[in-house]
Coordinates of C-alpha atoms in Angstrom, one line a residue:
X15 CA -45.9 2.5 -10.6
X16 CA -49.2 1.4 -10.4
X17 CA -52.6 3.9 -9.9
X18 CA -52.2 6.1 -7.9
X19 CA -52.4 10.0 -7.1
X20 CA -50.3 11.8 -9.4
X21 CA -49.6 15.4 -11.3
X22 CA -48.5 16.3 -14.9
X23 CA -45.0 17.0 -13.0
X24 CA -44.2 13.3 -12.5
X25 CA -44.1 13.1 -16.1
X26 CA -40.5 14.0 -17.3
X27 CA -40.6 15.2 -21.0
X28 CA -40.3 13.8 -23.8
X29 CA -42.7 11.2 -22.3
X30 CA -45.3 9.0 -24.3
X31 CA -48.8 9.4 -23.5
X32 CA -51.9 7.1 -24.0
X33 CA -55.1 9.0 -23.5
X34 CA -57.2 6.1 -21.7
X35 CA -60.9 7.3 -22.8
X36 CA -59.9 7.5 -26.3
X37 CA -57.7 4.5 -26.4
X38 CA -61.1 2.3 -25.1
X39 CA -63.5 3.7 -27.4
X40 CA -61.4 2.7 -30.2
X41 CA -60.9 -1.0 -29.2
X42 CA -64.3 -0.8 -28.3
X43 CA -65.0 0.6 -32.1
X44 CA -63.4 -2.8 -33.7
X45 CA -64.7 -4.9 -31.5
X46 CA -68.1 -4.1 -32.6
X47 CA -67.3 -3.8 -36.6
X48 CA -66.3 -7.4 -36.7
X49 CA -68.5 -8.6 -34.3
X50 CA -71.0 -7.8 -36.7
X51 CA -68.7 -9.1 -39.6
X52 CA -69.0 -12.3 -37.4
X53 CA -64.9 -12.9 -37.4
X54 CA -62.2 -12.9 -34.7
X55 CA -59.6 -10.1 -33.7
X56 CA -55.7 -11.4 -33.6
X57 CA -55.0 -8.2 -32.3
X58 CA -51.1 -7.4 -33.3
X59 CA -49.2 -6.1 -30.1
X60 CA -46.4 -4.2 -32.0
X61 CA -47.6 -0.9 -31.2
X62 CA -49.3 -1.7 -27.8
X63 CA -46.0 -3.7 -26.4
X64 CA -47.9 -3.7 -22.8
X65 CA -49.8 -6.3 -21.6
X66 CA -52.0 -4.4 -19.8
X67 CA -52.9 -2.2 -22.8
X68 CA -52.8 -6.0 -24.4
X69 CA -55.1 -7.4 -22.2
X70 CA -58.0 -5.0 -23.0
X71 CA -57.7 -5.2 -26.9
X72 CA -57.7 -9.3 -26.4
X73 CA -60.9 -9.4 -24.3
X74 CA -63.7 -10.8 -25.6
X75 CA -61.7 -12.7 -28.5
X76 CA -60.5 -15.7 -28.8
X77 CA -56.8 -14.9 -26.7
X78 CA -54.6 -14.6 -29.7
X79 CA -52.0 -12.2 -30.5
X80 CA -49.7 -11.5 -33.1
X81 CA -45.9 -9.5 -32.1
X82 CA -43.3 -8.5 -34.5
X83 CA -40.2 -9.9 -32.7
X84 CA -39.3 -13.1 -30.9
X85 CA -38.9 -10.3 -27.5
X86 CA -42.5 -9.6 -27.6
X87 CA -43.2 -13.1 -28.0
X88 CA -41.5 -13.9 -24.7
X89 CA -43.1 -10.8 -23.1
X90 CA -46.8 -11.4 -23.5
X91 CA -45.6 -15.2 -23.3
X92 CA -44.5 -15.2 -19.8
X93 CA -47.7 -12.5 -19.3
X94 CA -49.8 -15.6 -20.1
X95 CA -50.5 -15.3 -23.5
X96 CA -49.3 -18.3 -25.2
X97 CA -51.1 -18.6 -29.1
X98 CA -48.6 -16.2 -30.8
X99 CA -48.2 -15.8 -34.4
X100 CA -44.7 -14.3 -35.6
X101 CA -46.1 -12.4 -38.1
X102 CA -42.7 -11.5 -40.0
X103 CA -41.5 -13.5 -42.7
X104 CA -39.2 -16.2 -40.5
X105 CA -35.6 -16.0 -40.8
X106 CA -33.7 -19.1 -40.9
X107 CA -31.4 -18.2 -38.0
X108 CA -34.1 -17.6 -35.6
X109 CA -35.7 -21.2 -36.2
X110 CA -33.9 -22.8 -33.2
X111 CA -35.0 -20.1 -30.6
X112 CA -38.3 -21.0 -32.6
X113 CA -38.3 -24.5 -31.4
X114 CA -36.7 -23.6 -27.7
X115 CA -39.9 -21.5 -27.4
X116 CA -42.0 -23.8 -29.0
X117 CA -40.6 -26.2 -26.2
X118 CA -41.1 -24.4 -23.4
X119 CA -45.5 -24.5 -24.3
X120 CA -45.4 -21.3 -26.4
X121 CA -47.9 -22.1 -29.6
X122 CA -45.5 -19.7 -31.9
X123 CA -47.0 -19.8 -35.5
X124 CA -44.6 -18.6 -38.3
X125 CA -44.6 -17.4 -41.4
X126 CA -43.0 -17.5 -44.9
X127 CA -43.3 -16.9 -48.5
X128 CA -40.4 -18.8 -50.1
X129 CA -39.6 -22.6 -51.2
X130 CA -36.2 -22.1 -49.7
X131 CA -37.8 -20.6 -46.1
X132 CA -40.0 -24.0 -46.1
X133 CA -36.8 -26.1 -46.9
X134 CA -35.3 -24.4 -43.4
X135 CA -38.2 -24.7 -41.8
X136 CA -38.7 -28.0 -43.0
X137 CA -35.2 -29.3 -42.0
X138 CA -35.4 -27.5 -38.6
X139 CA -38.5 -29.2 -37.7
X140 CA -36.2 -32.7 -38.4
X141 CA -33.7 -31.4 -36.8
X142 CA -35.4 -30.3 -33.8
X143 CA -38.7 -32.6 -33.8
X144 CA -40.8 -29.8 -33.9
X145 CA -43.9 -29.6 -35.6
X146 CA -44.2 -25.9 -36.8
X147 CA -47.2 -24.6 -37.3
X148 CA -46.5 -22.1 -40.5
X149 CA -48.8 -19.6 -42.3
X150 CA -48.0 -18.8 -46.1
X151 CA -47.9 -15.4 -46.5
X152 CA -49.5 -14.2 -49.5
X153 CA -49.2 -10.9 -51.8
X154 CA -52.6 -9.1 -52.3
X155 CA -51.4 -6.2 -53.6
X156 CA -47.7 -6.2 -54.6
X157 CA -47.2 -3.6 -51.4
X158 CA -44.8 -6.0 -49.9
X159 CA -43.9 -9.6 -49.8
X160 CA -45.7 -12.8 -50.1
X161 CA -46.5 -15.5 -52.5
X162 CA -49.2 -14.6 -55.6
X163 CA -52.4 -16.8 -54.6
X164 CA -52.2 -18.6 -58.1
X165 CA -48.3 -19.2 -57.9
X166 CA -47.2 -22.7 -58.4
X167 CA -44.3 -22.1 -55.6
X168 CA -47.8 -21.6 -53.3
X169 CA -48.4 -24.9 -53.6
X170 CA -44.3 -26.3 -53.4
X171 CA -43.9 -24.6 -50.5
X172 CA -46.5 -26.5 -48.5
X173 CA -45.4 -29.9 -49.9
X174 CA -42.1 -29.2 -48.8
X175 CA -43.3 -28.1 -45.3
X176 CA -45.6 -31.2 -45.0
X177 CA -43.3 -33.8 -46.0
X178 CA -40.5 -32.4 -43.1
X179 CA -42.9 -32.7 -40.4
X180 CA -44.1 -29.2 -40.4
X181 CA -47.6 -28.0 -40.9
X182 CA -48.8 -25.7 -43.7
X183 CA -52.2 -24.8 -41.4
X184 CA -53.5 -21.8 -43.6
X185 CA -52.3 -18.3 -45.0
X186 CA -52.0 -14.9 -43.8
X187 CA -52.3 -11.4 -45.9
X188 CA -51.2 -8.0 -45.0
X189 CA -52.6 -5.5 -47.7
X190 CA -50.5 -2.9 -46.9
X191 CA -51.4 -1.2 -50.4
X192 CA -54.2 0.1 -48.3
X193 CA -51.7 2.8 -47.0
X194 CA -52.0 4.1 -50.4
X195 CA -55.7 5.1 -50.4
X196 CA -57.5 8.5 -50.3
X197 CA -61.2 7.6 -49.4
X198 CA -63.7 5.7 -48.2
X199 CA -64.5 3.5 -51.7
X200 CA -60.6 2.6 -51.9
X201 CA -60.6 1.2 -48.5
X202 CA -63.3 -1.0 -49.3
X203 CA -62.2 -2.2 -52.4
X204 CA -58.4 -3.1 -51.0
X205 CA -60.5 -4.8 -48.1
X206 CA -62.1 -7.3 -50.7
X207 CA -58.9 -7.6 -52.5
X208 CA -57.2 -8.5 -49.2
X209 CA -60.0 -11.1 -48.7
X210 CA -60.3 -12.3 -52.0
X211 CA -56.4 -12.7 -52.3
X212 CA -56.9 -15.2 -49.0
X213 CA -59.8 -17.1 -49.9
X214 CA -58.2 -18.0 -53.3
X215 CA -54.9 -19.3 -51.6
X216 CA -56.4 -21.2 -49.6
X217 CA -58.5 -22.6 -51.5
X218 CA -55.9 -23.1 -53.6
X219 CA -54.0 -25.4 -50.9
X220 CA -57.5 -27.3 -49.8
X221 CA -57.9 -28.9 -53.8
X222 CA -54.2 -29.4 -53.2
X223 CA -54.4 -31.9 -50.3
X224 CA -53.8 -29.7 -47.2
X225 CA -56.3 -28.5 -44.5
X226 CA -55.4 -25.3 -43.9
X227 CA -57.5 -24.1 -41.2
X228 CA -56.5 -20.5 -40.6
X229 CA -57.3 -17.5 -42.8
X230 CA -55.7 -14.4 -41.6
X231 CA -56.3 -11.1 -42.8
X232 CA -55.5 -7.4 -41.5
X233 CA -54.6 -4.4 -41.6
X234 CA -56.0 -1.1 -39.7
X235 CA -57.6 0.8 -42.6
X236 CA -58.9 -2.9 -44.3
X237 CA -60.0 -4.3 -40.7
X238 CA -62.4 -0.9 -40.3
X239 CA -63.5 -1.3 -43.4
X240 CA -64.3 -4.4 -44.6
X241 CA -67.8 -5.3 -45.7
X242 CA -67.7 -9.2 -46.0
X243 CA -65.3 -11.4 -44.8
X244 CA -66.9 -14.5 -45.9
X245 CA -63.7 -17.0 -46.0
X246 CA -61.8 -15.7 -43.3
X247 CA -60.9 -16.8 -39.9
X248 CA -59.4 -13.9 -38.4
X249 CA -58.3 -10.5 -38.6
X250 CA -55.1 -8.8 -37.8
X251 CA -55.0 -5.1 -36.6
X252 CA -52.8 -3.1 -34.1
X253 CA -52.4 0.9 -34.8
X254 CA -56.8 0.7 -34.2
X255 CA -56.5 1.2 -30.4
X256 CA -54.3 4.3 -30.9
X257 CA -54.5 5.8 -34.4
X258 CA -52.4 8.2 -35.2
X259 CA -51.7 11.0 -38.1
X260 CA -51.4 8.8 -41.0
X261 CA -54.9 6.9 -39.9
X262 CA -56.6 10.1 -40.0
X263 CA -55.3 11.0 -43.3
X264 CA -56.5 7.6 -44.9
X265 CA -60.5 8.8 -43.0
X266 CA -60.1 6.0 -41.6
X267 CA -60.4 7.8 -38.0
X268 CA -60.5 11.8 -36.8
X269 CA -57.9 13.9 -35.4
X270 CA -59.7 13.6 -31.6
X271 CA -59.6 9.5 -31.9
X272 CA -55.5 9.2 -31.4
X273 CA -54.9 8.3 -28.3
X274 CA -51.2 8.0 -29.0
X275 CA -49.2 11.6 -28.4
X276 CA -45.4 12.7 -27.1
X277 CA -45.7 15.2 -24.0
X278 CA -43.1 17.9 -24.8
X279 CA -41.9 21.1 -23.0
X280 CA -40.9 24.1 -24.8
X281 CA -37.0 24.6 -24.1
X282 CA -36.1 28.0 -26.7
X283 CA -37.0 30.3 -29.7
X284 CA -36.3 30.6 -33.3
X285 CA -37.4 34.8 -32.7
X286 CA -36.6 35.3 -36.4
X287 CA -38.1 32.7 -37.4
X288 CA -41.2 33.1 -35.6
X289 CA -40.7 29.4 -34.1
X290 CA -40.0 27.1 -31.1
X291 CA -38.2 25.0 -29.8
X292 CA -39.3 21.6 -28.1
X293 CA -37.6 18.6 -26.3
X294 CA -39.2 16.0 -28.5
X295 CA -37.3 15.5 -31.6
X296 CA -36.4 12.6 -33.5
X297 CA -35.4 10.2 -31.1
X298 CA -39.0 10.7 -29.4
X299 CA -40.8 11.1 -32.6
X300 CA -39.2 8.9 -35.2
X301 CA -38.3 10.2 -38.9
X302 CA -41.7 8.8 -40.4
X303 CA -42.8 11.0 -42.4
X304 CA -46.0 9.1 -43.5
X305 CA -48.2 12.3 -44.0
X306 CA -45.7 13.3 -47.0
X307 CA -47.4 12.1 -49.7
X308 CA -51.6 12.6 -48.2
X309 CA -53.5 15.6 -48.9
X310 CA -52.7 17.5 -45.7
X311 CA -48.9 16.7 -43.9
X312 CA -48.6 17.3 -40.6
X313 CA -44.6 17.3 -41.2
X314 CA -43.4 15.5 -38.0
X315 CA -46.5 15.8 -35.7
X316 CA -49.0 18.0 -34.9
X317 CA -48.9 20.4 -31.5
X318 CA -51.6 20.1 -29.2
X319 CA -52.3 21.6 -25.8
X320 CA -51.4 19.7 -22.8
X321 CA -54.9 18.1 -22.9
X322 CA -54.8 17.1 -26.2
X323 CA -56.8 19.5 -28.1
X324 CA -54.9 20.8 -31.5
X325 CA -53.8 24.2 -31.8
X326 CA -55.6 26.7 -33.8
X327 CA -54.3 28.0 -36.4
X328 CA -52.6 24.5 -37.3
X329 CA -49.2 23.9 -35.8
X330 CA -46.8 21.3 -36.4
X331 CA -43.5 20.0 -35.7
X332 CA -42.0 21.4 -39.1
X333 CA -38.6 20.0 -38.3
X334 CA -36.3 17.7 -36.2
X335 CA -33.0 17.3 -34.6
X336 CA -32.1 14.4 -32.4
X337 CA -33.3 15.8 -29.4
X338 CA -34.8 19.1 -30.8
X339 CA -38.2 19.5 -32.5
X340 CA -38.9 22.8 -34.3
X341 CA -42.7 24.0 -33.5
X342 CA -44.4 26.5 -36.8
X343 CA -47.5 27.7 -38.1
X344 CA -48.2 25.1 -41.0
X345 CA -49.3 28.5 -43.3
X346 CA -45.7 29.5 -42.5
X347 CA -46.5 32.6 -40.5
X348 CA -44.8 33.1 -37.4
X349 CA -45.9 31.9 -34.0
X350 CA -46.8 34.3 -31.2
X351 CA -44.1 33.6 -28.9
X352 CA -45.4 34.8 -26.2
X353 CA -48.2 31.8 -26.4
X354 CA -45.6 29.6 -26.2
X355 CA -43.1 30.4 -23.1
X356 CA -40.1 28.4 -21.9
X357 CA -41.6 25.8 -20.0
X358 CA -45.0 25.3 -21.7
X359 CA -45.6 21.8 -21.9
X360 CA -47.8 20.6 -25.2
X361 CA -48.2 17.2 -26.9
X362 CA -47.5 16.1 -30.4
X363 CA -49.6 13.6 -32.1
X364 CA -47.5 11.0 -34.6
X365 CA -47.6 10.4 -37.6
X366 CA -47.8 6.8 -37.1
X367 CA -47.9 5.3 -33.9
X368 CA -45.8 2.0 -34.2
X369 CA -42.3 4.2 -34.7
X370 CA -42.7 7.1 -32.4
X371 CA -44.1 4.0 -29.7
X372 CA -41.4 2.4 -30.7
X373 CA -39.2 4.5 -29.1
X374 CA -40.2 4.6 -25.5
X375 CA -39.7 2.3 -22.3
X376 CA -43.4 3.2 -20.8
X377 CA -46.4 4.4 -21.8
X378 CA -48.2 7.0 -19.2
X379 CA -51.8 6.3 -18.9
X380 CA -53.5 9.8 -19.2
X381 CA -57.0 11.2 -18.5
X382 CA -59.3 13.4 -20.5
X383 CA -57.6 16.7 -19.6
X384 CA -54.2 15.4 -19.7
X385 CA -53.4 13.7 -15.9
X386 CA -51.8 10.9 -15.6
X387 CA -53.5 7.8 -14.1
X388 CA -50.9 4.9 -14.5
X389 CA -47.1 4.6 -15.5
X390 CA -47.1 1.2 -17.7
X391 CA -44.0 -0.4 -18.7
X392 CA -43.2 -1.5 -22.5
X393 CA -40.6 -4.1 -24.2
X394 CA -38.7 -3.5 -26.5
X395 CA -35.8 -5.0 -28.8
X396 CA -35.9 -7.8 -31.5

């Protein structure tokens, strides 16, 4: 369904909205941060998973993407965006649907962080007579996986790659520790971390024989706020052109920058409770509970009006069933029913975009006060 005239009442609840203003100026925000930074944007398509949402976050860059799964490689592949970096750790059973694509004119780079991953990369690319472009992933923080940037199994793991035809062309980082931070000085410092982590690998490699082009950095909070990234070739980022809850807890955007919400309708009351009942629960929302652990938690989302304006006093979705979301006062008075009757539609914001995105077919593409514009279809699966 392409533009056309439409009402909130084509939109069946639970449905996932994009708010289109919102959803530019923050693409437009990045843009202009490493513009100035004088690096290029690899924007990651996990969350997006549209490739007309896609298109507008790779404009003005180089054309490269990164996706999460071999099914969003395909997607944006047959869309016409070819340069794709599998940014997950590879794992050896995928490696011959690595080369089929790889044969078909897809430029897949993958990733690993293991001697043994090389060796199967390494014997696939003899096996297949596929030159594999690979990024070592490296560990700036101890957040998740990847190899230390002084680690002798760094340097092992490129021989091995080199001497069984593939390529060791550089090293990615992911300082997901960033995740972790509660201001503005934190961010900063895991941005140079994240950087400095990179540029010593690398470096590391370059004394070591190899050419390693490619220097690839990212994360939301670190892309935003980076102040030198002297070294590096590119930056990943995704969650930037939405936001969501746990971005905002970070500072890293406001409340009225997520462009990423669930339209909900309200289906029942808790009377004794003083609560409500919605048709968003967990299947539309996820179980992330991201905002647990940051100074303000917005339990499973926080209720706005059907334009996207929060409710005052606070209210969030305090609990979830599989299709059931429980609406309360986050000071644990009870609502005003009567604000809230059977029917009323309102929209929950998520605490992080990439899960409760993650569970939707289509986005709808909504205006300013809440109308929709364009129904735009998603992929999904691994």
């Amino acid at each position: 369904m392409g533009r056309s005239v439409m009402t909130p009442t084509h939109m069946s609840t639970p449905a996932l909205l994009v708010d289109e203003e919102r959803f530019t100026r923050n693409v437009e925000r990045l843009n202009r941060h490493l513009e100035r930074l004088g690096v290029a944007l690899r924007p990651h398509l996990k969350t997006v998973k549209n490739i007309e949402l896609a298109r507008r976050m790779i404009a003005g860059h180089p054309g490269g993407a990164a996706v999460s799964t071999l099914a969003e490689a395909d997607y944006f592949f047959a869309a016409g965006i070819d340069d794709l970096l599998y940014a997950v750790g590879i794992a050896p059973g995928k490696l011959t649907e690595a080369a089929k694509r790889l044969a078909e004119g897809m430029e897949l780079i993958l990733v690993l962080d293991h001697p043994e991953a090389a060796r199967a990369v390494a014997a696939a690319a003899a096996e297949n007579g596929t030159d594999f472009q690979v990024l070592l992933e490296i560990d700036a923080d101890g957040h998740r996986a990847g190899f230390r940037s002084d680690d002798p199994e760094l340097i092992e793991a490129a021989m091995i790659l080199h001497d069984g035809g593939a390529t060791p062309a550089g090293v990615m980082v992911h300082a997901g520790g960033s995740y972790g931070c509660r201001d503005r000085d934190c961010l900063v410092r895991m941005a140079g971390q994240e950087r400095d982590a990179a540029v010593t690998a690398v470096e590391a490699l370059r004394a070591a024989g190899f050419e390693a082009p490619v220097v690839s950095v990212g994360s939301t909070p670190t892309a935003m706020f980076a102040e030198d990234l002297t070294g590096v070739t590119e930056v990943r980022a995704g969650v930037y052109a939405f936001m969501d809850l746990v971005m905002a807890g970070l500072g890293v955007c406001d409340i009225d920058d997520i462009a990423l919400s669930v339209l909900t309708e309200v289906i029942g009351h808790r009377g004794k409770h003083g609560q409500v009942i919605v048709d968003a629960g967990w299947m539309a929302l996820s179980r992330d509970r991201g905002t647990a652990d940051q100074a303000l938690d917005h339990g499973y989302g926080l209720v706005c009006d059907e334009s996207g304006r929060a409710l005052l006093p606070d209210v969030i979705v305090q609990a979830t069933n599989q299709e059931h979301g429980i609406l309360a006062r986050r000071d644990g008075e009870p609502l005003n029913l009567d604000e809230f009757p059977i029917g009323r539609r309102f929209r929950i914001l998520p605490n992080h975009a990439c899960a409760t995105g993650g569970q939707f077919e289509h986005f709808w593409m909504v205006d300013s006060q809440g109308w929709p514009v364009e129904r735009l279809a998603r992929c999904r699966g691994w």
